[in-house]
CSV table of C-alpha atoms (C1' of nucleotides) in Angstrom, one decimal:
chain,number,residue,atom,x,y,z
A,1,UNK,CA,3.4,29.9,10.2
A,2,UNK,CA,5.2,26.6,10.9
A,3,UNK,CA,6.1,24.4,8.1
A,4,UNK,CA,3.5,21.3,7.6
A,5,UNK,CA,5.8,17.4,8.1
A,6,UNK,CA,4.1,17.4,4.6
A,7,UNK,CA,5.6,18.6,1.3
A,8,UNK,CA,3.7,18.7,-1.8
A,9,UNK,CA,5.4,16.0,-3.9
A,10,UNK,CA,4.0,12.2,-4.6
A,11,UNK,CA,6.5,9.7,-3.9
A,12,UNK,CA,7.2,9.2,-8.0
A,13,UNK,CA,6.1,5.9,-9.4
A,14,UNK,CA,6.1,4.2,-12.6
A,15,UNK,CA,3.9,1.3,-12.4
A,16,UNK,CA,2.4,-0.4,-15.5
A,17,UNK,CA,-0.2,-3.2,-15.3
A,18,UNK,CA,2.0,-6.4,-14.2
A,19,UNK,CA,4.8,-4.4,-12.7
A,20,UNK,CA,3.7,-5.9,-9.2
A,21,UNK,CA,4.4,-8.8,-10.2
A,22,UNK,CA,7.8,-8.4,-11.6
A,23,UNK,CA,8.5,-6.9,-8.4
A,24,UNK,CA,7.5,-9.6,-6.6
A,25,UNK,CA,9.6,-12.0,-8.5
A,26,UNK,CA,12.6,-9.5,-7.6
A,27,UNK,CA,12.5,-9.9,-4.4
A,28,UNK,CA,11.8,-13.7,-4.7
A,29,UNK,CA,15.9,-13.6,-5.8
A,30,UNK,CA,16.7,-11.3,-3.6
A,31,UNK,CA,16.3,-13.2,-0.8
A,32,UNK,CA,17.6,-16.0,-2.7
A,33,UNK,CA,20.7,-14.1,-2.9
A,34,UNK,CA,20.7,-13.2,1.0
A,35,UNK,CA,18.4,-10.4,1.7
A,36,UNK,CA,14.9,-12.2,2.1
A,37,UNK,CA,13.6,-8.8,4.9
A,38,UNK,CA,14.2,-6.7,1.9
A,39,UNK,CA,10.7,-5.6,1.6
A,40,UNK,CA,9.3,-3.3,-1.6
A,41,UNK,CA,9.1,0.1,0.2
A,42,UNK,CA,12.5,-0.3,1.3
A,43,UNK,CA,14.1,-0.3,-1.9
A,44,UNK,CA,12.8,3.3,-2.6
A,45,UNK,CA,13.6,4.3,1.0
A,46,UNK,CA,17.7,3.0,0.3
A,47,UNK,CA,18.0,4.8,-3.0
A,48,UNK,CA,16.4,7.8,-1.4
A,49,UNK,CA,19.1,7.7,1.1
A,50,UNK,CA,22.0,7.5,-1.8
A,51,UNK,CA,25.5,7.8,-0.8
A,52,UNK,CA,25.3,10.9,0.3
A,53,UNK,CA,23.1,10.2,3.4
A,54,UNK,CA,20.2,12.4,4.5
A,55,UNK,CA,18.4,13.1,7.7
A,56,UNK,CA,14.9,11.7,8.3
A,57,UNK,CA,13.3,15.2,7.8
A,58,UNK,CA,14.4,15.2,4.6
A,59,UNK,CA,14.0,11.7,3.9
A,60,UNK,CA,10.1,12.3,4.4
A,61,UNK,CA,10.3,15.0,1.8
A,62,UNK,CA,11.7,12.7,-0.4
A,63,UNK,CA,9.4,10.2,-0.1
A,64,UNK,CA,6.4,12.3,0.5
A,65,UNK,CA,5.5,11.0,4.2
A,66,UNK,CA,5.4,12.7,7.5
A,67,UNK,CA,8.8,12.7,9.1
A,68,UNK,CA,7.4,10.6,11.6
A,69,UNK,CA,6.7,7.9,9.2
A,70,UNK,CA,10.2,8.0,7.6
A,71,UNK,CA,11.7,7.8,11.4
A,72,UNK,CA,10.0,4.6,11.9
A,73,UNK,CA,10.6,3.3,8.5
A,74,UNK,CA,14.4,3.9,9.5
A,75,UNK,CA,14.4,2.6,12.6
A,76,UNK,CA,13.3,-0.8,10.7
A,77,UNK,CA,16.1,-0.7,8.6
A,78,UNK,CA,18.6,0.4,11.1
A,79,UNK,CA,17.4,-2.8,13.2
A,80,UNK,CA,18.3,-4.7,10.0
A,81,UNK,CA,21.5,-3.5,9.2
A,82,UNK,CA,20.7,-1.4,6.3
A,83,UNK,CA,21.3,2.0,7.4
A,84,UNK,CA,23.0,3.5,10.1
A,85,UNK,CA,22.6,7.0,12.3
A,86,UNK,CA,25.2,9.2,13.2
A,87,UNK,CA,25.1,12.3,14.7
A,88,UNK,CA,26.0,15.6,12.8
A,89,UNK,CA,28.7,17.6,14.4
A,90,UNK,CA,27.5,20.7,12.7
A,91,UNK,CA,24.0,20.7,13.9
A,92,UNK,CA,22.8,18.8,17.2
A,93,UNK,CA,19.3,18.3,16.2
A,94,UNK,CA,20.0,16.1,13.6
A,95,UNK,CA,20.8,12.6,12.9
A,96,UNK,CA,22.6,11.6,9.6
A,97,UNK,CA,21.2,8.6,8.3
A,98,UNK,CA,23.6,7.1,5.9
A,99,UNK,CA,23.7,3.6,3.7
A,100,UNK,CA,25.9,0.5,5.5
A,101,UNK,CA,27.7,-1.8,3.3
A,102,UNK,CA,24.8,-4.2,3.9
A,103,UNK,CA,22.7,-1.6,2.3
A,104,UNK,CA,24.6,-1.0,-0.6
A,105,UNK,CA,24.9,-4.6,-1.1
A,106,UNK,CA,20.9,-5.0,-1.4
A,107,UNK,CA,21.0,-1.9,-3.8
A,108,UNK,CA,23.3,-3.5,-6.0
A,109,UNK,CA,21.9,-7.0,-6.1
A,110,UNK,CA,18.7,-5.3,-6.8
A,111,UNK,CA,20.3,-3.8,-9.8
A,112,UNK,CA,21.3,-6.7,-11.6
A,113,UNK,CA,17.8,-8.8,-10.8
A,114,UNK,CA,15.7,-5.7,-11.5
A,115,UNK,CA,17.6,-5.6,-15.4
A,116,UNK,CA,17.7,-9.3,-16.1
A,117,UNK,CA,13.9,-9.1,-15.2
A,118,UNK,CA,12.7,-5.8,-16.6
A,119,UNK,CA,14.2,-7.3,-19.5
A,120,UNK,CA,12.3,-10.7,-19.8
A,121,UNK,CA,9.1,-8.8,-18.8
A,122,UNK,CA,9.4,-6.2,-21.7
A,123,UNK,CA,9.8,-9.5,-24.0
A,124,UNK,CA,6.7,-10.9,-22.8
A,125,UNK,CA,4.7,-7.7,-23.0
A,126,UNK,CA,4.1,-7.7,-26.9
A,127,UNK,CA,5.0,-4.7,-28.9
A,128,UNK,CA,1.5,-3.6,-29.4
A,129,UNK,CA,0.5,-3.0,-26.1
A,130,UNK,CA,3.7,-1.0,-25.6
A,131,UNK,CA,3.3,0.8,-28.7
A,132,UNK,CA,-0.8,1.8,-27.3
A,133,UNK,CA,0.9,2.8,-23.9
A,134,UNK,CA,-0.1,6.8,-25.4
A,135,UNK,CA,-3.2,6.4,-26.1
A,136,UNK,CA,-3.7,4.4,-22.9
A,137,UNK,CA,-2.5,7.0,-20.6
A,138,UNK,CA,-5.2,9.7,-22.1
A,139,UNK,CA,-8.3,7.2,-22.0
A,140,UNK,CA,-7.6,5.5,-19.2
A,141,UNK,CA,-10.9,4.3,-17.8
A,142,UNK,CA,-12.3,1.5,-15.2
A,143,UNK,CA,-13.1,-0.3,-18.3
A,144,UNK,CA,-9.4,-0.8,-19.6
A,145,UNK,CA,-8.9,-1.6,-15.9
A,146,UNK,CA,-11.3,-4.4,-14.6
A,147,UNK,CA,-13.6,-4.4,-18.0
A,148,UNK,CA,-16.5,-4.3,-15.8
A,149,UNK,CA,-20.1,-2.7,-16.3
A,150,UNK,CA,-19.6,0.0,-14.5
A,151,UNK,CA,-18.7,2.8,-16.3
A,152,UNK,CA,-15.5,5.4,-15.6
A,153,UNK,CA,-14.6,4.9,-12.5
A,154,UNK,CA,-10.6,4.5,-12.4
A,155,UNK,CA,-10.0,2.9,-9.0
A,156,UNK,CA,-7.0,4.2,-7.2
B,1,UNK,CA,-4.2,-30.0,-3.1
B,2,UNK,CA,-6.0,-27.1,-2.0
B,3,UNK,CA,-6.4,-24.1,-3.4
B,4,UNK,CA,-3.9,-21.3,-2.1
B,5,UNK,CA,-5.6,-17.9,-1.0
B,6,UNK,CA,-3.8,-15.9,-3.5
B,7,UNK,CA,-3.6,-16.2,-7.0
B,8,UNK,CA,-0.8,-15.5,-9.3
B,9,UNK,CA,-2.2,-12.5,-10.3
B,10,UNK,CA,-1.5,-8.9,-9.0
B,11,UNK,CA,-4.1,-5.7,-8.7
B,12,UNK,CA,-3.6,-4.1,-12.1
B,13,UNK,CA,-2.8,-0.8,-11.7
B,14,UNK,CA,-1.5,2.3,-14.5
B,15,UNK,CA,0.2,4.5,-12.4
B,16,UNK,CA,3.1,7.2,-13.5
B,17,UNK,CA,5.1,9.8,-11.8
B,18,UNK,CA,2.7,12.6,-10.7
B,19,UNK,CA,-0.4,10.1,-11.2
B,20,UNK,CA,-0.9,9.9,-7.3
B,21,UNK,CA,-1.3,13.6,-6.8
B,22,UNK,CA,-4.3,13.1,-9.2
B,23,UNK,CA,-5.7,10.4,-6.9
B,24,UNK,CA,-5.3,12.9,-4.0
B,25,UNK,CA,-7.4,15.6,-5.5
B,26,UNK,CA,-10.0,13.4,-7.1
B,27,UNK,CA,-10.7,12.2,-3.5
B,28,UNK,CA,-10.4,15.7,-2.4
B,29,UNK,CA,-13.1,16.9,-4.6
B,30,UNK,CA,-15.1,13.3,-4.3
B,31,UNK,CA,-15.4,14.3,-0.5
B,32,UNK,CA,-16.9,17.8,-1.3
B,33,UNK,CA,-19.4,15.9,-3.0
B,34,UNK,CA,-20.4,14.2,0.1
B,35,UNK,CA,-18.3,10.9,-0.3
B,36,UNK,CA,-15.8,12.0,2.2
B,37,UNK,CA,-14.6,8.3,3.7
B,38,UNK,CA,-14.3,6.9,0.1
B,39,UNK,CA,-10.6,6.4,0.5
B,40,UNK,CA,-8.2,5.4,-2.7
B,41,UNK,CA,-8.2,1.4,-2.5
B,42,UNK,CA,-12.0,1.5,-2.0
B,43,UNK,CA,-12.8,2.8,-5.5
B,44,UNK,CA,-10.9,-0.5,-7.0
B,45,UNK,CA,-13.1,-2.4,-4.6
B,46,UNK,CA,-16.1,-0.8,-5.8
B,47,UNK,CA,-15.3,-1.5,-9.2
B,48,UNK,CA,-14.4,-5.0,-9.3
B,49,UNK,CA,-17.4,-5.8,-7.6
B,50,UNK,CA,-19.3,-4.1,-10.1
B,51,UNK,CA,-23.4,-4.6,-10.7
B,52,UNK,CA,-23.6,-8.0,-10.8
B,53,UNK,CA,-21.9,-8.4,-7.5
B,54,UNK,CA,-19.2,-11.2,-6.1
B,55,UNK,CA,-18.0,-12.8,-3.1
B,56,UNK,CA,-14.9,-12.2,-0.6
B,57,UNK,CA,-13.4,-14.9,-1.9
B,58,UNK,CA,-13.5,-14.5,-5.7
B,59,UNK,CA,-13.4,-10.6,-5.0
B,60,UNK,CA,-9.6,-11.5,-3.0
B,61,UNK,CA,-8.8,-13.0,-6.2
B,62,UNK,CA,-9.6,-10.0,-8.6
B,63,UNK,CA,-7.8,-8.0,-6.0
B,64,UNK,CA,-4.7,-10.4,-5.5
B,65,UNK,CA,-5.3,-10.5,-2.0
B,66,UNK,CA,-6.3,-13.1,0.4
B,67,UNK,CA,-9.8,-13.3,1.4
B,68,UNK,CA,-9.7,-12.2,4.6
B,69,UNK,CA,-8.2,-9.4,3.4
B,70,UNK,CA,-10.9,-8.7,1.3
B,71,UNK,CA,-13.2,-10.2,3.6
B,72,UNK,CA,-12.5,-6.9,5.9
B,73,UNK,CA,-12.2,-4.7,3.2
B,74,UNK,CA,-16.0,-5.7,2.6
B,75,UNK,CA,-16.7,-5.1,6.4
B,76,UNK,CA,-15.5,-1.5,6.4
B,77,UNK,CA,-17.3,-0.9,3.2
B,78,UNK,CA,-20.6,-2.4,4.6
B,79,UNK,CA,-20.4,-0.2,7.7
B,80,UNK,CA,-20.1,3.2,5.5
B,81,UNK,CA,-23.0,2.0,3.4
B,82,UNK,CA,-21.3,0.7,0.3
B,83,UNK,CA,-21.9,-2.7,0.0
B,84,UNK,CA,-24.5,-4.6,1.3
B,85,UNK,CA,-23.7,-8.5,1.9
B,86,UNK,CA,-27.0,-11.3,1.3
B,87,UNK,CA,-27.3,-14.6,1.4
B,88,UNK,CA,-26.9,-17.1,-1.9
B,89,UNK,CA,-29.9,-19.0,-1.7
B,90,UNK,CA,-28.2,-21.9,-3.8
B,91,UNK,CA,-24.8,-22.1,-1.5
B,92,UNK,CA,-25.2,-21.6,1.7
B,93,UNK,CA,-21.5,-21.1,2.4
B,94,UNK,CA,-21.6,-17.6,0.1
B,95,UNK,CA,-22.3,-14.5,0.7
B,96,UNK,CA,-23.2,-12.4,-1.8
B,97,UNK,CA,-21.6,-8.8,-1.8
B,98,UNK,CA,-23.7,-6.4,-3.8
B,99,UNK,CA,-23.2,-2.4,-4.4
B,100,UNK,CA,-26.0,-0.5,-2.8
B,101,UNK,CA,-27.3,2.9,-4.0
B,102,UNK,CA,-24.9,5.4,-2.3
B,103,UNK,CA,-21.8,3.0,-3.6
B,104,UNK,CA,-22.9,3.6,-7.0
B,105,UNK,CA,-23.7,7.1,-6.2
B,106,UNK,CA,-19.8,7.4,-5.4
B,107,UNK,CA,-18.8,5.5,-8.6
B,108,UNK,CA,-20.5,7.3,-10.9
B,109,UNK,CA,-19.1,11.0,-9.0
B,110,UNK,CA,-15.8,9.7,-9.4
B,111,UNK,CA,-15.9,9.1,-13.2
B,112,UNK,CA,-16.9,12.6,-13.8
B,113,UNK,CA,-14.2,14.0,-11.5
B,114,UNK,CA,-12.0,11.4,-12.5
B,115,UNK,CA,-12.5,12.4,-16.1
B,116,UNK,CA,-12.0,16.1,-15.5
B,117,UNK,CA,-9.1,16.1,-13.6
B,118,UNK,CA,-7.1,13.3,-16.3
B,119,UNK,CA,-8.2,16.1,-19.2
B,120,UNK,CA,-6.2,18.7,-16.9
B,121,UNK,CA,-3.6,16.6,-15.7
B,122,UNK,CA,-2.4,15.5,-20.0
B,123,UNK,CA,-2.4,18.9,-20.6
B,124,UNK,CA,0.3,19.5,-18.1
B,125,UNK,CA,2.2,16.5,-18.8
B,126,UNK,CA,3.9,17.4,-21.8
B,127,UNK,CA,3.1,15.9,-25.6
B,128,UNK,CA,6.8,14.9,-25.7
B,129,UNK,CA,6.9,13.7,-22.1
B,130,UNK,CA,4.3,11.1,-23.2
B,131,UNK,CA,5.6,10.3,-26.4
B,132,UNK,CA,8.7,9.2,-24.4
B,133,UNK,CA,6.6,6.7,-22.6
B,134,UNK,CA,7.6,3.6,-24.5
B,135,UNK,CA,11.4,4.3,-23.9
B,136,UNK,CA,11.0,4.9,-20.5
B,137,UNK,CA,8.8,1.5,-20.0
B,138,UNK,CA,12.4,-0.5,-21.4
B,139,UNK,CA,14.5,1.6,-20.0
B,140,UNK,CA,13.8,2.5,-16.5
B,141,UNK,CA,16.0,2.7,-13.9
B,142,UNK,CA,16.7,4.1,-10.1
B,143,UNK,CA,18.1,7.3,-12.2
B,144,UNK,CA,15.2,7.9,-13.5
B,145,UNK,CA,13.3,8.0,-10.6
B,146,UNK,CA,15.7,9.4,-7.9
B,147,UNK,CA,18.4,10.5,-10.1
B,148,UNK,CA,20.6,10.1,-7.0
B,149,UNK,CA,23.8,8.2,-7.1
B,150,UNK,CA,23.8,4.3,-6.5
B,151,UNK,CA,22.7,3.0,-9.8
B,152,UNK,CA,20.4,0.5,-10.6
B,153,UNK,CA,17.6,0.1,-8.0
B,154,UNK,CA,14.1,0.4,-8.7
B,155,UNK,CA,13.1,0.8,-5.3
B,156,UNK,CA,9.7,-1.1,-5.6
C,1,DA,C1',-25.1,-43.2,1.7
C,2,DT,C1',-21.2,-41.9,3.4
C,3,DA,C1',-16.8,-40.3,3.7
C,4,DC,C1',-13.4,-37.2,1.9
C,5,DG,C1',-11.5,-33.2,-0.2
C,6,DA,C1',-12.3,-28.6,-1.8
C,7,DT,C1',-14.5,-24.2,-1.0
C,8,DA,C1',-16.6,-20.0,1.6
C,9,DG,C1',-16.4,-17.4,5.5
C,10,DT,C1',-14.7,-16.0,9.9
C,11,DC,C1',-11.7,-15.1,14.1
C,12,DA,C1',-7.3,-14.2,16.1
C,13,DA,C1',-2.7,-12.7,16.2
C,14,DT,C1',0.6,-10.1,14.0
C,15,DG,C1',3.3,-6.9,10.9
C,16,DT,C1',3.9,-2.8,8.1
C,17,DG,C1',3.3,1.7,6.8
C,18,DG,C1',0.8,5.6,7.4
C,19,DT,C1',-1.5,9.5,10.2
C,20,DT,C1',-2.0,13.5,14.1
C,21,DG,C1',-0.9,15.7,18.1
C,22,DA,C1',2.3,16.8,21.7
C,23,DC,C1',6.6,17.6,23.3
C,24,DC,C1',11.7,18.9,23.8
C,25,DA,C1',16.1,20.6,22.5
C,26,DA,C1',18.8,23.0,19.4
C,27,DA,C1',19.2,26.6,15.9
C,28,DC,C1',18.1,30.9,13.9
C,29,DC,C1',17.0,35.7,13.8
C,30,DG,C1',14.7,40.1,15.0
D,1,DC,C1',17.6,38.2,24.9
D,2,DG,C1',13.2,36.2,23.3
D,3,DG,C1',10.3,34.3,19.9
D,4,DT,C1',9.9,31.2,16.0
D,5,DT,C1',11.4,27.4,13.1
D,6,DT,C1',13.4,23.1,12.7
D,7,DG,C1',14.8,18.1,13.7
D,8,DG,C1',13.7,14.2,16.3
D,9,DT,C1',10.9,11.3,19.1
D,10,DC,C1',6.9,9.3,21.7
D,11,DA,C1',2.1,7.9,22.0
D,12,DA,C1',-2.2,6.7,20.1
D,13,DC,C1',-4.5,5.3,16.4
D,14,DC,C1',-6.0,3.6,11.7
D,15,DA,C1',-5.8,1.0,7.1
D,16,DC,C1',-4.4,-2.9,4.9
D,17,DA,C1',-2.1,-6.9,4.6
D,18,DT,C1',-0.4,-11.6,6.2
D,19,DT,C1',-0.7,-16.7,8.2
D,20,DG,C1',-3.0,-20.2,10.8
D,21,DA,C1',-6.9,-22.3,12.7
D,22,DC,C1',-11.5,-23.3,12.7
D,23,DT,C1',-16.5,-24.2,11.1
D,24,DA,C1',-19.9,-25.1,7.8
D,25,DT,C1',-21.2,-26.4,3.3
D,26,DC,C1',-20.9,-28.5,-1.1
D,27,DG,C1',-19.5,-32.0,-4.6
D,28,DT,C1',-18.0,-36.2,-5.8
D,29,DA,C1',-16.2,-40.9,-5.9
D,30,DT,C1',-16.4,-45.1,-3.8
DNA sequence: ATACGATAGTCAATGTGGTTGACCAAACCG
DNA sequence: CGGTTTGGTCAACCACATTGACTATCGTAT
């Protein structure tokens, strides 16, 4: 039986109520500071990458999309400079996808934004709501979503 | 000035590593249960327009989106049966969007499924896995997501 | 009373990110 | 050698989002 393009692994997320917005605002200075077609999916898709580069098989693994997906998610940041293809000399099929100095430029950038505001965000969270995040994450309902009237449904 | 589209406010969403799976097989099961097009973004959609109903517009700004986004959100929802849209006899420039039967039908299956499965899903999770959450929220970074090699990024 | 500005909804064009299915070439393995 | 995976791509399609332009209606201040 052939292999499905799809693994079973989630892309892993940690996304708290708000987070959008933080991310938002880091890409606001981002593109300040030179990368404005930086868009949110390609972060993951650059650290996915790493160093070490990867193949776009693989990089749908990582990710949790088809390969097909990951291709043309490559292909976009090829065009922009972020990643390059090579071939790989040990294996003609494939097509090592590896970071450009562009790339690893965004990555670090990011770094420094994402700390300065994860840090101003934690401030302005309150130490209360982080201290219910536990008892949050077991009652979860609609309710502590959209405090609406009906009851239980949590949306995704 | 007029008012923008979007507001400054983004979808709230509680989502953590492994979370998403738990969507997947709460739509899974929701679709044995003869909701089989209820895809993930519908359910918040649903839920913020709730039993007393709302309009594209003010239902883009619940939803951070613009309101033709929501506008067509409504459409698709109308066509499987969802929503039903009515005039507002005061404004003529409103349309009323309003949760039929089957919509609350599906609501009220996914809070029982949803309930079931987020039971299973803390079990597995791991008591000291949660109580970790709070260090994690003020100290996360591309390592603990990827654990790969450029540091920093939170891909976003 | 009217004229203006804000609001509600829609249409059109476009972009991004995802899917399936089909296909080919290369690699692996009995 | 021959059959089966595997890696990559192409094509068609779908869901969800954007911006811009446009119409109709409402509210209000002159």
């Amino acid at each position: 039986m052939a292999t499905p393009d799809r693994p079973g692994f989630a892309l892993p997320l940690l996304l708290l109520a708000g987070f959008r917005t933080l991310i938002d605002d880091l890409h606001a200075e981002l593109a300040r500071q030179g990368h404005p077609e930086l868009r949110p999916l390609h972060g993951f898709v650059l650290q996915a990458v790493g160093t070490a580069g990867t193949t776009a098989s693989d990089l749908g693994h990582r990710l949790g999309v088809s390969k097909q997906a990951a291709g043309k998610t490559v292909d976009r940041l090829v065009a922009l400079g972020y990643l390059e293809r090579t071939d790989d000399p040990r294996d003609a099929r494939r097509k090592l996808v590896r970071t450009t100095p562009r790339g690893l430029d965004g990555l670090r950038r990011s770094a420094v934004i994402f700390d300065d505001l994860r840090d101003r965000w934690c401030a302005t969270l309150g130490a209360d709501r982080v201290a219910a995040l536990e008892d949050d994450l077991r009652r979860v309902t609609a309710a502590d979503v959209f405090r609406l009237d009906v009851p239980g449904w949590f949306g995704t």
